[in-house]
Every structure is written in C-alpha cells, then in structure tokens.
CSV table of C-alpha atoms in Angstrom, one decimal:
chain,number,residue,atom,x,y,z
A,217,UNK,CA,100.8,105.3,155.7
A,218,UNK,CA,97.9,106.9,154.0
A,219,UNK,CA,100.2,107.2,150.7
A,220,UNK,CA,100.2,103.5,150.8
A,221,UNK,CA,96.8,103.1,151.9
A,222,UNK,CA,95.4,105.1,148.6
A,223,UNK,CA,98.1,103.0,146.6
A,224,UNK,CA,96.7,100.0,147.5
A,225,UNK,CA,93.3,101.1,146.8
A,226,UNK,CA,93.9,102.4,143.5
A,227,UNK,CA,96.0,98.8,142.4
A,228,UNK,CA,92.5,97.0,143.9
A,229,UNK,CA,90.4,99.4,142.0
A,230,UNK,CA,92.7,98.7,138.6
A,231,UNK,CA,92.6,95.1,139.3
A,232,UNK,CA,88.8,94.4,139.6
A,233,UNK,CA,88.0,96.9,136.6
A,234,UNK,CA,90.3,95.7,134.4
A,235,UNK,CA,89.2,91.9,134.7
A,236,UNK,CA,86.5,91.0,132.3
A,237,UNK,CA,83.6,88.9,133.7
A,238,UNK,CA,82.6,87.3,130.5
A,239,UNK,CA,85.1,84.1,129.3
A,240,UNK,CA,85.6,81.9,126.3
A,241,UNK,CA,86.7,78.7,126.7
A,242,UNK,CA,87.5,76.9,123.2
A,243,UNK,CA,86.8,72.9,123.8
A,244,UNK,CA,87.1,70.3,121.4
A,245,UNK,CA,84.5,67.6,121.8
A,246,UNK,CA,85.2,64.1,120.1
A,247,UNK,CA,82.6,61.3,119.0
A,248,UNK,CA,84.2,58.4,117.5
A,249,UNK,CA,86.1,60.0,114.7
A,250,UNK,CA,84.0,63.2,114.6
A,251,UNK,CA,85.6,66.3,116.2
A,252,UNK,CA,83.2,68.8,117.1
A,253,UNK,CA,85.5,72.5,117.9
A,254,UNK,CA,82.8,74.5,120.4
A,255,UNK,CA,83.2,77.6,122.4
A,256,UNK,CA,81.5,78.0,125.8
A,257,UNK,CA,81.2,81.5,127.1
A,258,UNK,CA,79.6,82.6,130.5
A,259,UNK,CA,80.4,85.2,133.3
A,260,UNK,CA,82.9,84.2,135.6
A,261,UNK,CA,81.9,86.6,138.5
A,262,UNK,CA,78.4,84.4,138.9
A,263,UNK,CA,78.7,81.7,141.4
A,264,UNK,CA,76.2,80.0,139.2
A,265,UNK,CA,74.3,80.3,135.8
A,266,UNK,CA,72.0,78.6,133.7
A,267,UNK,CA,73.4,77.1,130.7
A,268,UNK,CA,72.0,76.9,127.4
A,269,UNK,CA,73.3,74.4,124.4
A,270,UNK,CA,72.7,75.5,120.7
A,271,UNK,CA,71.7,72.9,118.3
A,272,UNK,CA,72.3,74.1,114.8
A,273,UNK,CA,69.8,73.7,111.5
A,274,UNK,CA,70.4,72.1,108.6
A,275,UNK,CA,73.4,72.7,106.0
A,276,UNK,CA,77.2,72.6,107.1
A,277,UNK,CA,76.6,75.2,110.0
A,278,UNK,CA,79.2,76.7,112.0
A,279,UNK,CA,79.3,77.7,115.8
A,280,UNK,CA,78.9,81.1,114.7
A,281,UNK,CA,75.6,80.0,112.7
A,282,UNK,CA,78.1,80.4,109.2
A,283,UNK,CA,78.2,78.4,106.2
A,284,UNK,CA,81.1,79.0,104.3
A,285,UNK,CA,79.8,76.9,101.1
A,286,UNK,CA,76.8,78.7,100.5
A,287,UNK,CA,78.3,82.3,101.6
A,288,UNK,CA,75.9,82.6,104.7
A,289,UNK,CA,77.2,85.2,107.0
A,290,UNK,CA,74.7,85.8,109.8
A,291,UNK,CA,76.4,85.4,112.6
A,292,UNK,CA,73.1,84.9,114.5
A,293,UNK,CA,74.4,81.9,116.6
A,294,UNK,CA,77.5,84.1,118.1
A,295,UNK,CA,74.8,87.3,118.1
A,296,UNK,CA,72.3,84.9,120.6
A,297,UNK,CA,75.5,84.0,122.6
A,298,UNK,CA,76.7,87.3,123.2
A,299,UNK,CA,73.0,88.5,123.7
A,300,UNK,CA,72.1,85.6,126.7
A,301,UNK,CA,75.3,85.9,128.2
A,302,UNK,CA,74.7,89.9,128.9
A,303,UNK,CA,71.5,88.4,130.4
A,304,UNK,CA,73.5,86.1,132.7
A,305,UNK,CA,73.2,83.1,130.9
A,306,UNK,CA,76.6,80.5,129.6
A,307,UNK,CA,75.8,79.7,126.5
A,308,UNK,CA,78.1,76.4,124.1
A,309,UNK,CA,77.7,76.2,120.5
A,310,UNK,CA,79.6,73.8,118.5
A,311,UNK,CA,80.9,73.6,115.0
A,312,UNK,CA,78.5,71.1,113.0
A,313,UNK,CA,79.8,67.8,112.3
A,314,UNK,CA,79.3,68.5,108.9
A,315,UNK,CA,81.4,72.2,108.8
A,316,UNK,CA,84.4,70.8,109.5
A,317,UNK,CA,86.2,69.2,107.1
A,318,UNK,CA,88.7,67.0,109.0
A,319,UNK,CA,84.6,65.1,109.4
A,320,UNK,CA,83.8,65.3,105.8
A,321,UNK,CA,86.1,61.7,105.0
A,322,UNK,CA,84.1,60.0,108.2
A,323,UNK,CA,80.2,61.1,107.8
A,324,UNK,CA,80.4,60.3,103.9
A,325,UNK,CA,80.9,56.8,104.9
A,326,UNK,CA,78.2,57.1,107.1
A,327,UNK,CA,75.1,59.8,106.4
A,328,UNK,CA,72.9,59.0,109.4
A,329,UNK,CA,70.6,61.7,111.0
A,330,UNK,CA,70.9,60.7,114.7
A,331,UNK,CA,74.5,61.2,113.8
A,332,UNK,CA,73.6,65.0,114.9
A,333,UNK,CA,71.6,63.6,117.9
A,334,UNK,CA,74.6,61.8,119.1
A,335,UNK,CA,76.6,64.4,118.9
A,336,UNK,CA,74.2,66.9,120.9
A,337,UNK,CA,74.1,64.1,123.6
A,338,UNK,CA,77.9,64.4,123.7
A,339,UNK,CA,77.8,68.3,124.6
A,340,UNK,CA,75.2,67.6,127.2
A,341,UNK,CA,77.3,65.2,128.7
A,342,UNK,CA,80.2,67.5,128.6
A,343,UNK,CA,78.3,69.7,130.9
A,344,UNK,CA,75.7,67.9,133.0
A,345,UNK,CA,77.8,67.5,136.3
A,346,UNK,CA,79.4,71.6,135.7
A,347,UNK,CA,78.5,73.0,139.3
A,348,UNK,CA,79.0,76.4,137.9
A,349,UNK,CA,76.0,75.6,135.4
A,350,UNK,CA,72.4,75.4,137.5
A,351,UNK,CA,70.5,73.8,134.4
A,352,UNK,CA,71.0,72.8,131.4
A,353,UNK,CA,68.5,74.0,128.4
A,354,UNK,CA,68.6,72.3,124.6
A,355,UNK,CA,68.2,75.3,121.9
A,356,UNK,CA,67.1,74.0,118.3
A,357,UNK,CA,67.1,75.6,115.4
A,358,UNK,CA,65.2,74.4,112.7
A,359,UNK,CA,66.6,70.8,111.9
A,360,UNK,CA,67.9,70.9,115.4
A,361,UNK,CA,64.8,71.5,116.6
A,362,UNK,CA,64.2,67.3,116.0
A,363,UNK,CA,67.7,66.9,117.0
A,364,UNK,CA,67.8,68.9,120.4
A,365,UNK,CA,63.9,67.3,121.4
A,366,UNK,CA,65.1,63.6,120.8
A,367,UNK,CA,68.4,64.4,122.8
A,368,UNK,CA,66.3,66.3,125.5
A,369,UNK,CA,65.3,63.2,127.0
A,370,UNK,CA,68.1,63.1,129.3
A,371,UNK,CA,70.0,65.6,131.8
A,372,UNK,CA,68.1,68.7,130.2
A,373,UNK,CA,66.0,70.5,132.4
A,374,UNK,CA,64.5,72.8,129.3
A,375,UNK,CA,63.7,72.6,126.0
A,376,UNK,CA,63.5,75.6,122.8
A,377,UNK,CA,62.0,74.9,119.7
A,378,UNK,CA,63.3,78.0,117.2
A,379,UNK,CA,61.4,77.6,114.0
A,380,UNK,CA,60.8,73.7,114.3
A,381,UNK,CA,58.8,71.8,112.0
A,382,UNK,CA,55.9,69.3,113.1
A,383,UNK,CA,55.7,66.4,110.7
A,384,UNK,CA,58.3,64.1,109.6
A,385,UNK,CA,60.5,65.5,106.6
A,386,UNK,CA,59.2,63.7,104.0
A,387,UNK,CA,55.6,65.2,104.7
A,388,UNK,CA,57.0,68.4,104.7
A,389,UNK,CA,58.9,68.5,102.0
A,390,UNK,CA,56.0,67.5,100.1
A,391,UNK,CA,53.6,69.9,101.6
A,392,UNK,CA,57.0,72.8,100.7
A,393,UNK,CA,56.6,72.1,97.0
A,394,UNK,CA,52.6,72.2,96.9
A,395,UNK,CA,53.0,75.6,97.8
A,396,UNK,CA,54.7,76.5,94.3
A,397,UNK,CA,52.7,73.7,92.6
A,398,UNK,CA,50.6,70.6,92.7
A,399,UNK,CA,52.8,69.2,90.1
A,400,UNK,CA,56.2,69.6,92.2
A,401,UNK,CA,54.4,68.6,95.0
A,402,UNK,CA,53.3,65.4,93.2
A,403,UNK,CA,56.6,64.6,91.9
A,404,UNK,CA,58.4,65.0,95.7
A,405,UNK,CA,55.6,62.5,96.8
A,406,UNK,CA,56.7,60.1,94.4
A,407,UNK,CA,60.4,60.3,94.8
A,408,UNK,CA,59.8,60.0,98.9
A,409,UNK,CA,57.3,56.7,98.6
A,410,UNK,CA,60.1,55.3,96.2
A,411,UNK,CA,62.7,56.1,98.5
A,412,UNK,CA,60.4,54.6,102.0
A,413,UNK,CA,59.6,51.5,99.8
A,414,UNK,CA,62.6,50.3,98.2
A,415,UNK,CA,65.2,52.6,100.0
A,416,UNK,CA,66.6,54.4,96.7
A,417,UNK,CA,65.5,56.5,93.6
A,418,UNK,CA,66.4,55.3,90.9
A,419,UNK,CA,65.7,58.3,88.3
A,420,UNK,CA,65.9,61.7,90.1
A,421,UNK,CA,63.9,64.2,88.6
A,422,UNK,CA,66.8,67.3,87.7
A,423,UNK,CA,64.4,69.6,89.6
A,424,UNK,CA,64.8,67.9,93.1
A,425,UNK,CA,68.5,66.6,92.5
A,426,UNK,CA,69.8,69.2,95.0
A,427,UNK,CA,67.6,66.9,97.5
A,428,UNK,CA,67.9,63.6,96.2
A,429,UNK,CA,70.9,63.5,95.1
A,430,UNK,CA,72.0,59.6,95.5
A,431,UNK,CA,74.7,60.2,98.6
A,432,UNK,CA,72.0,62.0,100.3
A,433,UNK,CA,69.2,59.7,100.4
A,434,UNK,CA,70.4,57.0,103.6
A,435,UNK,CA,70.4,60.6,105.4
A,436,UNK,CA,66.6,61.6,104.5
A,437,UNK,CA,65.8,57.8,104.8
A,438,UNK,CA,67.3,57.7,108.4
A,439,UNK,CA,65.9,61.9,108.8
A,440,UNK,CA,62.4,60.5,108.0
A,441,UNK,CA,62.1,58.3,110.1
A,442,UNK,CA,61.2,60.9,113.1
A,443,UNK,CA,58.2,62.7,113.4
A,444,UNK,CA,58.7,65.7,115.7
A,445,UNK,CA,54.6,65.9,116.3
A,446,UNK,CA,55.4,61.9,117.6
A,447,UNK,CA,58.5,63.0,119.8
A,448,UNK,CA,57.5,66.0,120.9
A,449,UNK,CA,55.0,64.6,123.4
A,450,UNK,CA,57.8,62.0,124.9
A,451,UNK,CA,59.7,65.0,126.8
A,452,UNK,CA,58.8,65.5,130.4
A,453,UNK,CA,60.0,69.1,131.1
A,454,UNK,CA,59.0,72.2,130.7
A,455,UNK,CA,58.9,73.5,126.6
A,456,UNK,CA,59.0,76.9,124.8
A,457,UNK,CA,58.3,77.0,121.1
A,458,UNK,CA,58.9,79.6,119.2
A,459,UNK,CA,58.3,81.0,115.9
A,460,UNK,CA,59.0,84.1,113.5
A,461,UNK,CA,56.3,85.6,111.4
A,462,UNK,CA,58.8,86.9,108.9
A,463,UNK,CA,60.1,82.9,108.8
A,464,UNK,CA,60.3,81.9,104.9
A,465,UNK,CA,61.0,78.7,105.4
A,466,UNK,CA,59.3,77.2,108.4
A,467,UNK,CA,56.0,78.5,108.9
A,468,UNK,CA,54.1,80.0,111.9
A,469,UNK,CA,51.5,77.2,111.4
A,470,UNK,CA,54.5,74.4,112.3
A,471,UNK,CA,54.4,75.8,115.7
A,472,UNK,CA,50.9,75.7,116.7
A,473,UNK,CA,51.0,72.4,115.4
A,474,UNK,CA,53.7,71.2,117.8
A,475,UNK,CA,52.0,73.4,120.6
A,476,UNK,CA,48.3,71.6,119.9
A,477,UNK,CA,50.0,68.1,120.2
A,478,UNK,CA,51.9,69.3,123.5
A,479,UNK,CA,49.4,71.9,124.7
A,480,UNK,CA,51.2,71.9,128.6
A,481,UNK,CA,54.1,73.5,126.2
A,482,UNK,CA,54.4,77.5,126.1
A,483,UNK,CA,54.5,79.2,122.3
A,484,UNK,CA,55.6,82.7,121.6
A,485,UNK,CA,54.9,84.0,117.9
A,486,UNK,CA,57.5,86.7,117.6
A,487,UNK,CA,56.4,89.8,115.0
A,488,UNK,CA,59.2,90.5,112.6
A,489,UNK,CA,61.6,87.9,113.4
A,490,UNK,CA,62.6,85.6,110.6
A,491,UNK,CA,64.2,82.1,110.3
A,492,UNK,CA,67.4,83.2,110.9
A,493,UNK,CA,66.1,85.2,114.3
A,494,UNK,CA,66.8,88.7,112.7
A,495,UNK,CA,64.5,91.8,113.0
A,496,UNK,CA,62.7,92.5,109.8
A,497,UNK,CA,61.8,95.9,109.1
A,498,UNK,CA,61.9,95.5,105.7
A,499,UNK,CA,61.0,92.7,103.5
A,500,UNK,CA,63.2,93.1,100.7
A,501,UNK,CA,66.0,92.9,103.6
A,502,UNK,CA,65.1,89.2,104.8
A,503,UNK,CA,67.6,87.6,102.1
A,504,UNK,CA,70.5,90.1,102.8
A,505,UNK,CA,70.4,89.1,106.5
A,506,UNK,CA,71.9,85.8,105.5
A,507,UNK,CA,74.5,87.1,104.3
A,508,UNK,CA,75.7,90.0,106.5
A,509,UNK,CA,76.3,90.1,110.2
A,510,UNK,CA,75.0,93.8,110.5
A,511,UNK,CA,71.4,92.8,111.0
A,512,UNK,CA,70.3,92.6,114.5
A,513,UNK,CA,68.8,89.8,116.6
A,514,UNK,CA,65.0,90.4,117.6
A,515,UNK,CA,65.2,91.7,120.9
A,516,UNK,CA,61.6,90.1,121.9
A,517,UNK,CA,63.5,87.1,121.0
A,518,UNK,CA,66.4,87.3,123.7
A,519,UNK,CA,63.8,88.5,126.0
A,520,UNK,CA,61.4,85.6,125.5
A,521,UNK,CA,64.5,83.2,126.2
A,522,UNK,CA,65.9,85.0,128.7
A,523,UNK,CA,62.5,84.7,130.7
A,524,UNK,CA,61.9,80.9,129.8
A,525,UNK,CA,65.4,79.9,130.6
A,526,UNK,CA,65.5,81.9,134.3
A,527,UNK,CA,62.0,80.9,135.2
C-alpha cells in the first residue's frame, strides 16, 4: 500500500510539473478577403486574466513586430508578449494585413487607412465575450496608436498609446521635414495641400517619392483624414500614454500633446526606451536594435503596463 501510495504521488507530482501553464493558440482571423494569421498566448492555470491586443505601426509588420522587406528583426512585439504574459497577462498579436502576401493582390485594389481599424475591430470581437479574458486593453504602436484609439470605442475597457503622434499625418510629416530643413518642409507642405485639394500629385518631387509615390496617395488621403488630438478626447475609458526619450521618430513632445488635450489620461515618459521599446544604453546602438532580437525590452516599460493594465 504505501509502495503505491508514493507511486501515485510521484506520477501526480510528474504530471503537474511537467504541464506548462503558458499556451499558444495560432488563430486565423478573416475580413472580407484579408486573412489576418495571429497568435494568442496566456496562462492556462489562471481562471481569469486580462487581455491585452497589439496594434502594430506602420510598414508591413509582423506579429512578431518583423518586417521582412526592410530586414527589421526586433522581435519587440513577441519580446512584450512573452514579458506581460510572465506578469499574468494573455496577450494576441496579429500579422499586419499588409505582411502577408496572400493580402497584397486585395489591399492594392483598395489602400484605405481604416482598412487597419477594421481589422483591429475584428480581433476585439474575436475576444470580447472570452470568459477566461476579464478585460480587454487596445495596445498601439505608433501608427496603431490612431488605429487602436479609433477602434477603442467599443468593447475595450483600456487604452495604450506607445509612441503615438498628436496631429493628423499630413501636419506631421510636414513639421518631420522642418527639422532637417525649411526647404523640405516647404516642399512636403505643398505636395500634402495638392494632394487634400485635388486628391493627387501630379509631379512628385524624387526626394519624397518613397512617400508619395502615386499607389500610396488614396492611403495618406484616407490616413489624413484623422487627427489623433480630435479622437483622442472621444474615448471614455481609462488612457495610458506612453513615450521613449531615446524615440527618433516620434517625439516626447507628441505625448504631452495628446495628454494636454486629454488631461484625465495618465503619461509615463520612459528614460532610455526608444521607438521600438528597447533599452538604450548606448546611442550608437539605437539603429542596431532594429535589426537584432538580442536587445532587451525596457523593463520600466513592462512594468508601467503591467500596472495600468491590472489596475
């Protein structure tokens, strides 16, 4: 008897150790013609958990926060996953509509902005009558930032601006190119009024064509037409924006902004931490993190999230 009895025990105490709480569950989201391939990960030994959606920046971003065109290998989308779920948090990222080329033949026919709204309303859906999910909160990275606040409006408990800009694109792409020179910034002013007035540009100046190219103006025309200082203020739940002061491409100023127009929101300036939510020790490293996975996430970062999310 007591040979079985400590047999038992040790096949229990095999058993429990050798399950993994954290799971992955691959799901394939469809809109219309658009596939989006996600993964949802979360702990399987918590009754219940907050979830938190990522909505990716701009460029052909994968779940993994990827882009195999422009040889970006961060990793930092997986690296936030991974991070919140060891904080008890599910987390669902999605391939972008636009990094998966079974989309490219559909969203060439059709280059619409709330395309990626749509799509982030399709996600939420997915999951907003989960029982093993308590809440649902929108994370947006950059572009997504716009994307996940104008989705927000509906079945989202919480909101994250990471690295958001506050005016409407066309303002800031002009205000981008004063910063290197009046004249650039001049000549981006013109192309954008052309483009608002008459809907085209006729004769793209070779210095903006990676911009203006003629398939991509409908997108900025339809992209323009929100201003995240405008939408910002429609959202009735509670807000963290957050910002990196080693961020080379959206600014620390774009946050206060959004904060001054919503002042009821919560803003966390995080030292160190650039656009792509790494730790930056080292200027000269701030480049290389986009293209290795080696760098870490800022821990005050997963922190700050962490707290917001379980508040």
């Amino acid at each position: 008897m007591k040979q079985f009895l400590f047999f038992t025990i040790l096949l229990y105490a095999v058993f429990s150790f050798s399950q993994e709480p954290m799971v992955s569950e691959d799901i394939l989201l469809r809109n219309d013609s658009i596939q989006l391939p996600g993964t949802l990960t979360y702990n399987n030994t918590l009754k219940s958990q907050p979830l938190a959606i990522f909505i990716h920046g701009s460029g052909n971003v994968d779940r993994n926060g990827n882009q195999a065109g422009a040889n970006i290998k961060a990793n930092y989308i997986k690296q936030l996953a991974d991070s919140l779920n060891a904080k008890g948090i599910a987390f669902y990222r999605y391939d972008k509509r636009s990094a998966t080329k079974e989309n490219i033949k559909f969203i060439m026919d059709d280059m619409d902005f709330y395309g990626f709204v749509e799509d982030a309303n399709l996600a939420i859906s997915k999951f907003k009558d989960d029982n093993r999910f308590s809440s649902i909160t929108l994370i947006g990275h950059s572009q997504g930032s716009l994307v996940a606040m104008l989705a927000a409006q509906k079945h989202v408990d919480k909101y994250i601006s990471l690295a958001g800009v506050s005016e409407d694109m066309g303002t800031f792409i002009i205000n981008s190119y004063k910063l290197y020179s009046e004249e650039m910034g001049q000549m981006a002013k013109e192309h954008i009024n052309e483009l608002k007035e008459t809907g085209t540009i006729e004769n793209v100046n070779p210095a903006l064509a990676h911009l203006f190219s003629k398939p991509n103006q409908p997108f900025f025309i339809s992209w323009m037409a929100y201003n995240p200082s405008e939408e910002i203020k429609k959202l009735d739940i509670p807000i963290l924006i957050i910002n990196g002061t080693k961020d080379l491409q959206v600014k620390v100023q774009e946050a206060n902004k959004l904060h001054e127009v919503k002042p009821e929101s919560e803003i966390v300036i995080i030292e160190n931490m650039n656009h792509i939510l790494k730790n930056i020790e080292n200027d000269q490293d701030n480049m290389k993190t986009y293209f290795s996975p080696d760098y870490p996430l800022s821990g005050a970062l997963i922190n700050t999230i962490e707290a917001f999310i379980k508040k």
